[in-house]
Coordinates of C-alpha atoms in Angstrom, one line a residue:
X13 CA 149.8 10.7 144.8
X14 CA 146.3 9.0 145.1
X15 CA 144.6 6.9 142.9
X16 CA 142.1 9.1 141.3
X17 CA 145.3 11.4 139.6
X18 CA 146.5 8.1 137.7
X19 CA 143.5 8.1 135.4
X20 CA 143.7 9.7 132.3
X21 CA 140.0 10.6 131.7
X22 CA 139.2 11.1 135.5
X23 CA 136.2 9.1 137.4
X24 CA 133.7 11.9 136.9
X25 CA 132.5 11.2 134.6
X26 CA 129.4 8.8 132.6
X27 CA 130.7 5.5 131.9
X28 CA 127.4 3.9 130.1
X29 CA 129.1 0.2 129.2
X30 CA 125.4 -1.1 128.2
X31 CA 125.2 0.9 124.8
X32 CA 122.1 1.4 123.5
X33 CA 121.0 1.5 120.0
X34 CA 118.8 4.6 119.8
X35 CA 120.4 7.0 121.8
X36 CA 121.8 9.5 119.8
X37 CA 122.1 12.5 121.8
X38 CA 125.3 14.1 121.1
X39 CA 126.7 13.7 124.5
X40 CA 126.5 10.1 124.0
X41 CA 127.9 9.8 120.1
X42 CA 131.3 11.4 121.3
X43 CA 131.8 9.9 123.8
X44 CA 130.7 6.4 122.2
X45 CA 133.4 7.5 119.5
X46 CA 135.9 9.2 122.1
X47 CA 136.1 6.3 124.5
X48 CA 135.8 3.2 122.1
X49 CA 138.5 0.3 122.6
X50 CA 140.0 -1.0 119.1
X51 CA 141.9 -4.0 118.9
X52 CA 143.2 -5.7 116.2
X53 CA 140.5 -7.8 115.3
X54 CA 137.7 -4.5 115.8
X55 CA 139.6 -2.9 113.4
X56 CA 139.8 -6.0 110.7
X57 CA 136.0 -6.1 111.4
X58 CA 135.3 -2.2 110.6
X59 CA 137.3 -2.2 107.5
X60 CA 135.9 -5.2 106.1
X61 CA 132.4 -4.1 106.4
X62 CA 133.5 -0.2 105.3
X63 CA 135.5 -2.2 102.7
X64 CA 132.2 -4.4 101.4
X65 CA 129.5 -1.8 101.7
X66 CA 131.7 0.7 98.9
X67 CA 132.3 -2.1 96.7
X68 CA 129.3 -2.9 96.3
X69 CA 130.3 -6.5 94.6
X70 CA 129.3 -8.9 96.9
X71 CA 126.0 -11.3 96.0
X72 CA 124.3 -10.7 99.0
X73 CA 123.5 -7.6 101.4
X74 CA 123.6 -9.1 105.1
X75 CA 126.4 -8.5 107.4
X76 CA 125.9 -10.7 110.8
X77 CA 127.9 -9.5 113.5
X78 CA 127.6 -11.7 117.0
X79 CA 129.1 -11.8 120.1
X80 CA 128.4 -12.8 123.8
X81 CA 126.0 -10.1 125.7
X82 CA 127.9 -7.8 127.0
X83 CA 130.8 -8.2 124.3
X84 CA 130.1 -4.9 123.1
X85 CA 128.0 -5.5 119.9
X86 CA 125.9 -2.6 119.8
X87 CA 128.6 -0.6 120.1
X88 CA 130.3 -1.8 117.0
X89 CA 127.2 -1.0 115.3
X90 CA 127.0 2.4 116.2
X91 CA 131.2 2.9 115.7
X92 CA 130.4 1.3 112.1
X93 CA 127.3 4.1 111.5
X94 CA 129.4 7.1 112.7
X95 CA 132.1 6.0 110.4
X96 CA 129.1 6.7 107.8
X97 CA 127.8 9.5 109.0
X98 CA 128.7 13.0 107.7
X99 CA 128.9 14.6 110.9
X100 CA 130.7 12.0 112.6
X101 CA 132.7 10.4 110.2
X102 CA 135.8 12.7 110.3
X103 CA 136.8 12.0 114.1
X104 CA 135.3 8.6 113.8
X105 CA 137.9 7.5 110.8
X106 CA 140.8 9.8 112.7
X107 CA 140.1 7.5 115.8
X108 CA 140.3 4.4 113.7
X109 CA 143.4 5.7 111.7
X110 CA 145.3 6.3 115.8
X111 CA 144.1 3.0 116.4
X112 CA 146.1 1.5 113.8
X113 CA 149.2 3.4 114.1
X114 CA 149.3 2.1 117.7
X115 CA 148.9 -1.6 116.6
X116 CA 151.8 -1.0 113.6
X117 CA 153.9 0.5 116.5
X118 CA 153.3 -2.1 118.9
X119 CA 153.8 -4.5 116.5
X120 CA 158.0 -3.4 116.2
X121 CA 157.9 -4.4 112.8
X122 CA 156.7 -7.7 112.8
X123 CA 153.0 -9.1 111.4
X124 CA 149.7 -8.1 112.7
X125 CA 146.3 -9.3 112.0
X126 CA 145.7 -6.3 110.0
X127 CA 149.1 -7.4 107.3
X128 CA 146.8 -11.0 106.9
X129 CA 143.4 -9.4 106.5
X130 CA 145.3 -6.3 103.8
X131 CA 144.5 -3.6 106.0
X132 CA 146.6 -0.5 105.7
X133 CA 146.7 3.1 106.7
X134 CA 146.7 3.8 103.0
X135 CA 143.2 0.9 102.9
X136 CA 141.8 3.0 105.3
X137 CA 142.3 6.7 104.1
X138 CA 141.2 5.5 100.7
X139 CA 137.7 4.6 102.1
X140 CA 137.6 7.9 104.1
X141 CA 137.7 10.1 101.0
X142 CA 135.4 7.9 99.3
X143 CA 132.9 8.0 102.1
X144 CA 133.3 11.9 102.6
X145 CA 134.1 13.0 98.9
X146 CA 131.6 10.4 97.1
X147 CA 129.1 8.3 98.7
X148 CA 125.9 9.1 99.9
X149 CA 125.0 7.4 103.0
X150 CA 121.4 7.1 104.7
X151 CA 120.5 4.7 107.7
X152 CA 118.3 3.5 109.8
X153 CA 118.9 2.1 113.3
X154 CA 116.6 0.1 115.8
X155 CA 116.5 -2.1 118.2
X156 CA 114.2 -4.7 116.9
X157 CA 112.8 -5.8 120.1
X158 CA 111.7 -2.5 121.5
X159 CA 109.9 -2.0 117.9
X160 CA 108.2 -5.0 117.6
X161 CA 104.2 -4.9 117.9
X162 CA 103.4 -8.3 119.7
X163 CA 99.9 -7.8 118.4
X164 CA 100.7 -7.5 114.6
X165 CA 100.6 -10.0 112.3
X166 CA 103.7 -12.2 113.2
X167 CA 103.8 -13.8 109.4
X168 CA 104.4 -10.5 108.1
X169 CA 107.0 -9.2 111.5
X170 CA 109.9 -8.4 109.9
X171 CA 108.4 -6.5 106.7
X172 CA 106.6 -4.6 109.0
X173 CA 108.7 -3.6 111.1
X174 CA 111.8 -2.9 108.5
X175 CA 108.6 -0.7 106.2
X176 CA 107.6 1.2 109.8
X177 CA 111.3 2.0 110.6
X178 CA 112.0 3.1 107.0
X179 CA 109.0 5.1 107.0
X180 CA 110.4 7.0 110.7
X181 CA 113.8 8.1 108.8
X182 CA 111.5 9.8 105.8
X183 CA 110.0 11.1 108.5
X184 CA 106.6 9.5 108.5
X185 CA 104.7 7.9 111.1
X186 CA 106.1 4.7 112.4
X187 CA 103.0 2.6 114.0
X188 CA 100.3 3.3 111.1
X189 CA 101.6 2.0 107.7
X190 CA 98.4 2.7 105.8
X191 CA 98.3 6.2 107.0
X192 CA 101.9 6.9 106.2
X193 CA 101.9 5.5 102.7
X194 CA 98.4 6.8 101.3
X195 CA 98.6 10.0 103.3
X196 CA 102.2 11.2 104.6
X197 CA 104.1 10.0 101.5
X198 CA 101.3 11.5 99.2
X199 CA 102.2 14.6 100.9
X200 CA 105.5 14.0 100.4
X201 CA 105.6 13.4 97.1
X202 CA 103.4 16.5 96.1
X203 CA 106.4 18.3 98.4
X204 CA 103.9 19.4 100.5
X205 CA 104.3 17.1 104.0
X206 CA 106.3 19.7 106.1
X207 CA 103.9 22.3 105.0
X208 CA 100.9 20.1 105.9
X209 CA 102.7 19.9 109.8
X210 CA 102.7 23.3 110.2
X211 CA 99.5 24.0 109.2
X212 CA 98.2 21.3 111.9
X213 CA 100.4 23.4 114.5
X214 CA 99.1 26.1 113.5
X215 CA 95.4 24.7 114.1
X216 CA 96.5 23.9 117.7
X217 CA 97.8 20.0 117.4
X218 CA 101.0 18.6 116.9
X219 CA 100.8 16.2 114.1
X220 CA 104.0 14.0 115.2
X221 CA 102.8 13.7 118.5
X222 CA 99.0 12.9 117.8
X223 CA 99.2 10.7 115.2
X224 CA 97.7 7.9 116.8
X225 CA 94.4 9.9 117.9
X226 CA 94.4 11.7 113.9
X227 CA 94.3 7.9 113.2
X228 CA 91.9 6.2 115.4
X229 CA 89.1 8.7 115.9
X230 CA 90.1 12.4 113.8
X231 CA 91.2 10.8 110.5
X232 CA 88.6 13.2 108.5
X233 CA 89.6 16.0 110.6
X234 CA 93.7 15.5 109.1
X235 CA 92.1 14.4 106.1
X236 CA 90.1 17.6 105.7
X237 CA 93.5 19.8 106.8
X238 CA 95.5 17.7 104.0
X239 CA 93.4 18.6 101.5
X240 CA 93.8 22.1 102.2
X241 CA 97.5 22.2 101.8
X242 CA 97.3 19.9 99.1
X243 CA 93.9 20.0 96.9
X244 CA 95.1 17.5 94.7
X245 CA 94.8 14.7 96.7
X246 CA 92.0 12.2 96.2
X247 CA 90.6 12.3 99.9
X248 CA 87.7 10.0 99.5
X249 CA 90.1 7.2 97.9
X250 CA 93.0 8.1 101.1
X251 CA 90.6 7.8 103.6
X252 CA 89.0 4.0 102.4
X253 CA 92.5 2.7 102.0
X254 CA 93.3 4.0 106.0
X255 CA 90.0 2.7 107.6
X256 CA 90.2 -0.8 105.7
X257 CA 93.7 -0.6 106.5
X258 CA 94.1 -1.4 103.0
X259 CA 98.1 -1.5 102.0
X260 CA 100.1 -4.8 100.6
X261 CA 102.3 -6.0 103.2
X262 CA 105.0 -8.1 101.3
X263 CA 108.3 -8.5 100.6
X264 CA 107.5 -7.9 97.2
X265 CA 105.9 -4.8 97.8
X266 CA 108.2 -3.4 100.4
X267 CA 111.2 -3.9 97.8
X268 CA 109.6 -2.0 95.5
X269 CA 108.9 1.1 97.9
X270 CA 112.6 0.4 98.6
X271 CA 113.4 0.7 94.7
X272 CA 111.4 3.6 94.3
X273 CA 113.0 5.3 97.4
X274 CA 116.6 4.5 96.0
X275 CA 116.0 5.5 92.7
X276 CA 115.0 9.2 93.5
X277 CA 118.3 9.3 95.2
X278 CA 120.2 9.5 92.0
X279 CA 123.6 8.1 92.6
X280 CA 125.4 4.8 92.4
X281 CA 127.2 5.6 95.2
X282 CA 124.3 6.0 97.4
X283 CA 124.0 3.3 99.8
X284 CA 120.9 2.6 101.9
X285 CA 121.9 1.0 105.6
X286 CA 119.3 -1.3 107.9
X287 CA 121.3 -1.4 111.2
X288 CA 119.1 -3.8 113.5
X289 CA 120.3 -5.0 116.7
X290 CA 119.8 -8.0 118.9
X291 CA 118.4 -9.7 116.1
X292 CA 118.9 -13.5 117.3
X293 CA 116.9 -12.9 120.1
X294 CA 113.6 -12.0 117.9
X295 CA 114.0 -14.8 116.1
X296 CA 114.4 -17.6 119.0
X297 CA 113.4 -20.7 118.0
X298 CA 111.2 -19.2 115.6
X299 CA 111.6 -20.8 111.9
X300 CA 109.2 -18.8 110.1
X301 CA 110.9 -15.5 111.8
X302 CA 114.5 -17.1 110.0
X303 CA 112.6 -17.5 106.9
X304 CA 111.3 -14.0 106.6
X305 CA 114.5 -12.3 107.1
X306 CA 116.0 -14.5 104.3
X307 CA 113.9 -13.4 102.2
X308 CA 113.7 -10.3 103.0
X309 CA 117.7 -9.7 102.3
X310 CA 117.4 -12.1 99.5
X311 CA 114.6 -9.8 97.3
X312 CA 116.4 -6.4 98.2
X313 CA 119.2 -7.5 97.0
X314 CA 117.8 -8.5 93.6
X315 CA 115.5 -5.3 93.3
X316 CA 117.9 -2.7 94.9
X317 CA 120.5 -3.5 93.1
X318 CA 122.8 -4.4 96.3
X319 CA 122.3 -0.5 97.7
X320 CA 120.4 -2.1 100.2
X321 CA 122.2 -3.2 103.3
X322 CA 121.0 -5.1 106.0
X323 CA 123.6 -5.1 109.5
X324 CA 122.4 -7.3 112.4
X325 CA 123.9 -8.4 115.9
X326 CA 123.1 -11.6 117.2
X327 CA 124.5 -13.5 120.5
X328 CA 125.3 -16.3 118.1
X329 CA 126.6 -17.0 115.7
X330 CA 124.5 -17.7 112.5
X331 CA 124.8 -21.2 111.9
X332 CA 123.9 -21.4 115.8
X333 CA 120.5 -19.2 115.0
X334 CA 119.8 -21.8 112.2
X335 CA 120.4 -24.8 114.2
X336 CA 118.0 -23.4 116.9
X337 CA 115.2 -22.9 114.2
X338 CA 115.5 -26.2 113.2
X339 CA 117.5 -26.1 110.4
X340 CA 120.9 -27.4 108.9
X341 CA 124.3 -25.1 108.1
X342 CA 125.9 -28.2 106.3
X343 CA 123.1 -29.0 103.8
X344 CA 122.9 -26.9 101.0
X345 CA 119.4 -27.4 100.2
X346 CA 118.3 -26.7 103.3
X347 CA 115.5 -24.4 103.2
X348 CA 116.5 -22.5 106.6
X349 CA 120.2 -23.0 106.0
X350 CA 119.9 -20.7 103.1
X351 CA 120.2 -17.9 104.9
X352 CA 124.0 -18.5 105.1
X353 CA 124.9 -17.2 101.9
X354 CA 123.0 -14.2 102.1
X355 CA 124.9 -12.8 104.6
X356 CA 128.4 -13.1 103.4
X357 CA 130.1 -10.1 105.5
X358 CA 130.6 -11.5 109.2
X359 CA 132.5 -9.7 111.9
X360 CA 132.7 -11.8 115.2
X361 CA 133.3 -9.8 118.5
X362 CA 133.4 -12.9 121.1
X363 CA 137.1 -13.0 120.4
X364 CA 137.4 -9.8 122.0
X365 CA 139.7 -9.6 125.6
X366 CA 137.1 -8.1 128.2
X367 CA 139.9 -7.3 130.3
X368 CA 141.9 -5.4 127.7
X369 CA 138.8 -3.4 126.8
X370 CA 138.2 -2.5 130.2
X371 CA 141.5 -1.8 130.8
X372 CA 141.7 0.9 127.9
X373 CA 138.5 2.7 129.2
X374 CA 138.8 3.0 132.5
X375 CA 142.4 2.3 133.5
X376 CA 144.3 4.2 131.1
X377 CA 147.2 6.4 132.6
X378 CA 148.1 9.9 131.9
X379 CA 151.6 10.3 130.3
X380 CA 153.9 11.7 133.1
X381 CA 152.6 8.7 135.5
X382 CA 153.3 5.6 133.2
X383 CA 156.4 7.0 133.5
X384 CA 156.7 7.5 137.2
X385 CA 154.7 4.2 137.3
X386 CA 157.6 2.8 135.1
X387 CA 160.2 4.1 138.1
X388 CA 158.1 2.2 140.5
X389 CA 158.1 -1.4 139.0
X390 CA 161.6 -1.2 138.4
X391 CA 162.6 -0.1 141.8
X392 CA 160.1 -2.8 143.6
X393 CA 160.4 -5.5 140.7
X394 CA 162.1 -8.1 143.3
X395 CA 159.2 -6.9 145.5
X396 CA 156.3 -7.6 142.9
X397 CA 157.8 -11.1 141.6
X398 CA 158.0 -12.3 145.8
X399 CA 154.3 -10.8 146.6
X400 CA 152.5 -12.4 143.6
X401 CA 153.1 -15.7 143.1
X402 CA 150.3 -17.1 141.3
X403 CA 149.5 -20.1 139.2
X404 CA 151.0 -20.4 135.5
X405 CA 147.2 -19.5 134.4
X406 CA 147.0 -16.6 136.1
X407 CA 148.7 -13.2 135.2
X408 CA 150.6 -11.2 137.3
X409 CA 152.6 -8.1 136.1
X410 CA 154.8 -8.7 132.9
X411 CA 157.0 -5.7 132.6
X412 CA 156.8 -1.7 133.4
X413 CA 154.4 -0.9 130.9
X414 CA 152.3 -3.9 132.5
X415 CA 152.4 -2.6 135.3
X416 CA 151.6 1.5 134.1
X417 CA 148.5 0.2 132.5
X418 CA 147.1 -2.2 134.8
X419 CA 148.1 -0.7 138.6
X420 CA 146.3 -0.4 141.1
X421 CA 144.9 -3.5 140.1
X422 CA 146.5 -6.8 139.4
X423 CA 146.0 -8.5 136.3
X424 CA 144.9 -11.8 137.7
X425 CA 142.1 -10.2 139.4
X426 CA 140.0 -9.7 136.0
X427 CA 140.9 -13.3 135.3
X428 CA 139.3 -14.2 138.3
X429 CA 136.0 -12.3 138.8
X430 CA 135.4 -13.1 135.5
X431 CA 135.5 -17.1 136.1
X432 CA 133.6 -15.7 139.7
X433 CA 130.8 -14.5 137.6
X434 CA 130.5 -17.0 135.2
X435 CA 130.7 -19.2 138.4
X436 CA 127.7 -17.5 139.8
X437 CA 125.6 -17.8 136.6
X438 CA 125.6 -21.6 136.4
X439 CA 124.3 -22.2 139.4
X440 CA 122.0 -19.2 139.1
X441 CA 123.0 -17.0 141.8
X442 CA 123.2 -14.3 139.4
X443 CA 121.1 -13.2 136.0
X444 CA 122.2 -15.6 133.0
X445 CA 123.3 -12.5 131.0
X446 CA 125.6 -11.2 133.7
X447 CA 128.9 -13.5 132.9
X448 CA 132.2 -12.4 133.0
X449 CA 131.7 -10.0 130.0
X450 CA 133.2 -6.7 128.9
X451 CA 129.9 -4.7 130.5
X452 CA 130.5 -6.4 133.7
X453 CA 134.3 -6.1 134.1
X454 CA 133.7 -2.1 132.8
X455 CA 130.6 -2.1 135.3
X456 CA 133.0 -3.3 138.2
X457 CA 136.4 -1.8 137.5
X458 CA 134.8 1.6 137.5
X459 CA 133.0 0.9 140.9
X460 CA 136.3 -0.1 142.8
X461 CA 138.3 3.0 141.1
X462 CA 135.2 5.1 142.2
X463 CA 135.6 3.6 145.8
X464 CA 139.4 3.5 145.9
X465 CA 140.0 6.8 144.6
X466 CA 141.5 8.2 147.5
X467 CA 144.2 5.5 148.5
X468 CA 147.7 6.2 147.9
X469 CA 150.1 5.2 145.2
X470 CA 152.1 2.0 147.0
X471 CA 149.3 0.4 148.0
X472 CA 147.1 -2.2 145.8
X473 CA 143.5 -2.9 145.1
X474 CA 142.2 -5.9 147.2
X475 CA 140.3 -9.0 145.5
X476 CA 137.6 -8.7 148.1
X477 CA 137.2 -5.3 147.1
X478 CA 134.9 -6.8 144.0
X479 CA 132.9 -8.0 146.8
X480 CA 131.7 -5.1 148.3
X481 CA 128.6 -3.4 147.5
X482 CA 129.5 -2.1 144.1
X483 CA 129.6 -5.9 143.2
X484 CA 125.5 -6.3 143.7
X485 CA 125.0 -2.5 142.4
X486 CA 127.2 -4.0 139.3
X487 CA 125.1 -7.0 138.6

């Protein structure tokens, strides 16, 4: 037998371990959903967000989740959204539900993380049907870094941004707030925006596409086309508010579009969801940046009536984000340090075994070779125990099921290419963010099994293999 017929989902396929935020094509979803690695403390995390957003008790709207780069953070974003997500959310909760009946079994009766944190097949399939049966869920999703204009007005950054990205899930343009509030929404209100598109196809333009030329140099042209669809619409008044780019960018102001935009929804259950990633590293060192965002979850909130959610990832933690800015996370006056008890829900990833993870995702076995696998180690145990001989630190195999889910490769060897990288990052041989992470041990792994694939079963993966050239196409 070689080493490519151990695997259970095969080396043909995409392994993308640096998830990105706004892809959404299908292909991507399921197998973000399909391939995701719970363990216990992923699935505490899920369930107490799923648990805090349905409640809907909690003072505050933020949920902070951090974790080193490459710890799989925007990945737990998106396994959190499809959980929400009609279309999504029945295989999404089934693969949570597994998840758990694989930690209760492996647990043999005794406690888990999930008895401490109260979380229970029952827990879980209660929050299903409500999510399913009841709630009604709408989201938006960014990566705030690849949204930000550099050239707007940084006091006002992240009520801009949060007001542009609303206005993209209604629909509306996302780089010209003036035009989508006085002239999109209008439309939209009067039920008349998707009726307003088609008429600019039909006149030869595309309006999604051309926005920023209807804008800058054609804005009577779409104002003259509106008014067509729509003759109720004050034109003259729509097109001074656009060229002075007249709107109120506040907090204030952007909680009360919020308001009006939750109310027309109708339902208590309904639940509007910011999910922004990589949010520490927009804020930097930046006070004012910290002071915004407060503010920001602190108003919606109080306005919104906590329907308004807020989700961010972070590399750190959020006492470490507030000691960068400047501020204090031990002084309750603090002005910065504030921000703490707005975000109430935290879910930290950086306790999270890279190893295990990439073990689960690329490694896993099909069923009838864990058990010749099984056969294997308990024919050549004396063998094993003689060839590896390794420090207490280190891990070698620990029994047959060990050895099934680990083989060809050694379990010492992920120990040790992850203290390799880290290694190389101090003294800067290699990019700071490439440490020995879950992307890079997933990045790695899959490289060697690529290589390796036709070797035969008996023989073991090398160290030096995670040396060769995969190891520089990997970093």
């Amino acid at each position: 037998m070689k080493f490519k017929d151990l695997y259970e989902k095969g080396l043909d396929r995409k392994v993308n371990p640096a998830v990105s935020a706004s892809d959404l094509t299908e292909e991507t979803v399921m197998t973000e959903i399909v391939e995701y690695v719970f363990t216990e403390e992923i699935v505490v995390n899920l369930y107490n967000i799923l648990l805090n957003i349905k409640q809907n008790q909690g003072s505050h709207v933020g949920i902070w989740i951090n974790g080193y780069f490459g710890t799989g953070k925007s990945h737990f974003l998106k396994y959190v959204s499809y959980c929400l997500d009609p279309h999504y959310s029945e295989l999404a909760f089934m693969r949570l539900e597994e998840a758990i009946e694989d930690i209760v079994h492996s647990s043999k009766g005794g406690m888990t993380k999930l008895d401490d944190f109260g979380v229970s097949m029952s827990e879980v399939k209660a929050l299903k049907k409500w999510y399913s049966t009841q709630a009604s869920i709408k989201m938006v999703m960014f990566n705030i870094g690849d949204v930000h204009d550099a050239n707007s007005n940084q006091a006002l950054a992240f009520t801009t941004i949060f007001w542009n990205q609303l206005n993209a899930r209604r629909g509306y343009n996302s780089i010209n707030l003036a035009l989508a509030q006085y002239l999109e929404k209008a439309l939209d209100d009067d039920g008349k925006f998707e009726e307003f598109k088609d008429y600019v196809k039909s006149k030869g333009y595309d309006w999604e596409r051309n926005i920023s030329r209807f804008a800058a140099g054609r804005l009577d042209m779409a104002l003259e086309m509106a008014s067509e669809v729509d003759p109720k619409l004050a034109i003259d008044v729509i097109r001074n508010k656009i060229s002075n780019n007249d709107i109120n960018v506040s907090v204030e102001a952007f909680a009360a579009e919020l308001k009006e935009y939750v109310d027309k929804q109708g339902s208590n259950n309904f639940r509007l969801l910011f999910f922004v990633d990589e949010v520490s590293q927009f804020i930097g060192q930046h006070r004012d940046l910290l002071l915004q965002l407060q503010s920001l979850v602190k108003r919606l909130d109080e306005v919104c009536e906590s329907k308004v959610w807020i989700a961010c990832t972070a590399q750190q933690t959020l006492e470490e984000v507030v000691s960068n800015a400047g501020g204090s996370s031990t002084n309750p006056e603090d002005e910065i340090g504030k921000i703490l008890g707005r975000f109430e829900v935290r879910a930290s990833l950086q306790g999270t075994s890279p190893e295990y993870i990439t073990q689960k995702r690329i490694l896993d076995k099909k069923g009838e070779v864990e058990i010749e696998l099984a056969k294997l180690y308990e024919k050549d145990k004396a063998k094993l125990d003689a060839q590896f001989v390794l420090p207490s630190s280190y891990k070698t195999y620990t029994d047959k099921d060990n050895f099934a889910a680990y083989y060809p490769f050694v379990p010492y060897q992920f120990q040790l290419i992850k203290k390799v990288l880290d290694s190389f990052e101090s003294m800067n041989f290699v990019d700071k963010q490439v440490k020995g992470n879950e992307r890079s041990l997933i990045n790695i792994t899959y490289s060697i099994a690529k290589e390796t694939q036709e070797m035969e079963v008996g023989e073991f993966i090398p160290f030096d293999k995670f040396y060769g050239a995969m190891f520089q196409g990997s970093m």
